[in-house]
Amino acid sequence: MPRPILLSTPHIGDQELEFVKEAFDTNWIAPVGPHINAFEQEFCEVVGTRHGAAVSSGTAALHLALRLIGIEAGDEVFCSTLTFIASASPITYLGAKPVFIDSDRVSWNMNPDLLQDALDHRAKIGKLPKAIILVHLYGQSADIDPILEACNAYEIPLIEDAAEALGATYKGRSPGIFGKIGIYSFNGNKIITTSGGGMLVSDDPDLVDQARFLATQARDPAPHYQHSEIGYNYRLSNILAGIGRGQLRVLKDRVAARRHNFEVYQQELGNLPGLEFMPEAAFGRATRWLTCLTIDPTRFGSNREEIRLALAQQQIEARPVWKPLHFQPVFSGCECIGGAVAEDLFNRGLCLPSGSNLTSEDLERVIHGIKGLWGVGSV
Ligand SMILES: Cc1ncc(COP(=O)(O)O)c(C=O)c1O
């Protein structure tokens, strides 16, 4: 049985254990500690923002972001449809309603023209959304400028979900720092990981202070335990922040390794009829967190599912592109503006093994597995 090749696994550097050992040696095993402040500061320097709060997950960061913006039951929040459910589930934690927006073909992220039209229409009927969650998918930034302009014109706060896009750039700057609040994830499959964790960032110090307050049970400043509002237990621990500090130091290497994976795949598979790689939009530099491609089954000879299953038989994990949220049973009652592009990307899109720790033999096995299918399928 060949060794399994997984989609995206953690890749630890040389210094994480030193930071964790320091936490043990100084007994900062408690949920607070010096690694947290240092991680927040170092992270902000890397992405180019002023303030950050380290929390237990990207989902928690999004939940806090929506709370900070004042989202309440019955409000509507626009959100990209082509994404992981965690981009939208925090909307429902607050009793608010997601409205989904389709992707463009340039970046696979939210289509700025669709958003502009939708906001113009909503303004006319007096039903503007209370916030917009813009997702930067698979290591690539959305086209932020026109989206931000549309938001600003109607004074709607923009939340950026950059969970998958740490290390990418948009016009030279990091996605996640343009909107009112941005969030990142350090889940085990992300470009760097703390095993689980997230970061909320903003240029507004009060918002980030308030995020820390809500993330630590909203405890009022009093010697006894006093609470005037409901908070959460969402802070990242000192030990995990230590892992994050080590991982930050290898972020550039991880981006380079993932881009290398992409280049090898493209070089070896790019000429096969019916295969098309996720484009890299001219406005930025993608990390290629995951290498994604679409398959035209009539030209390639096999469809996405046939390829995925054939790879699985060879112990190679590939996954369909995210199922659009407007197709998720749990969101069946929700409105979606457009939707055909995301639907097509889901039906034909596949994510290949993309970890920064893949060997050239691993890449060769994946490439060989796909090449072997060209022209032999049932389509
Ligand atoms: C686009 C996107 N948003 C949000 C999240 C949630 O992050 P976490 O798993 O850290 O809660 C993830 C990944 O897990 C994601 O891919």
Coordinates of N, CA, C and O and ligand atoms in Angstrom, one line a residue, residues 57-59 83-84 86-87 135 161 163-164 185 187 190 197, ligand 1:
S57 N -9.8 30.5 17.0 CA -10.1 30.0 15.6 C -10.4 31.1 14.8 O -10.8 32.2 15.2
G58 N -10.4 30.9 13.4 CA -10.8 31.9 12.5 C -12.3 32.1 12.6 O -12.8 33.2 12.5
T59 N -13.1 31.0 12.9 CA -14.5 31.2 13.1 C -14.8 32.1 14.3 O -15.7 32.9 14.2
T83 N -17.2 29.3 -0.6 CA -16.3 29.3 0.5 C -16.7 28.2 1.5 O -17.7 27.5 1.3
F84 N -15.9 28.0 2.5 CA -16.2 27.1 3.6 C -17.3 27.7 4.5 O -17.4 28.9 4.6
A86 N -17.7 28.1 7.5 CA -17.3 29.0 8.6 C -17.3 30.5 8.2 O -17.3 31.4 9.1
S87 N -17.3 30.8 6.9 CA -17.4 32.2 6.5 C -18.7 32.8 6.9 O -18.9 34.0 7.2
V135 N -14.5 37.0 1.2 CA -13.6 35.9 1.4 C -12.5 35.9 0.3 O -12.8 36.2 -0.8
D161 N -12.5 37.9 5.3 CA -12.2 36.6 5.7 C -10.9 36.2 4.9 O -11.0 35.7 3.8
A163 N -8.8 33.9 6.0 CA -8.4 32.6 6.6 C -7.5 31.8 5.7 O -6.5 31.2 6.2
E164 N -7.7 31.9 4.4 CA -7.0 31.0 3.5 C -5.9 31.8 2.8 O -5.3 31.3 1.8
S185 N -6.9 32.4 9.8 CA -7.0 31.1 10.5 C -5.7 30.4 10.6 O -4.9 30.5 9.6
N187 N -5.7 27.1 11.5 CA -6.2 25.7 11.5 C -5.1 24.8 10.9 O -4.2 25.3 10.2
K190 N -3.9 25.1 7.3 CA -3.6 26.4 6.7 C -2.1 26.5 6.4 O -1.3 25.7 6.8
G197 N -6.4 28.0 15.7 CA -6.2 29.4 16.2 C -6.7 30.3 15.1 O -6.9 30.0 14.0
Ligands
LIG1 C1 -12.5 30.7 4.2 C2 -12.5 30.2 5.6 N1 -13.1 30.9 6.5 C3 -13.1 30.6 7.8 C4 -12.4 29.5 8.3 C5 -12.5 29.1 9.7 O1 -11.3 29.0 10.3 P1 -11.1 28.1 11.6 O2 -11.0 26.7 11.1 O3 -9.8 28.5 12.2 O4 -12.2 28.3 12.5 C6 -11.8 28.6 7.3 C7 -11.0 27.4 7.6 O5 -11.1 26.6 8.4 C8 -11.8 29.0 6.0 O6 -11.2 28.2 5.0

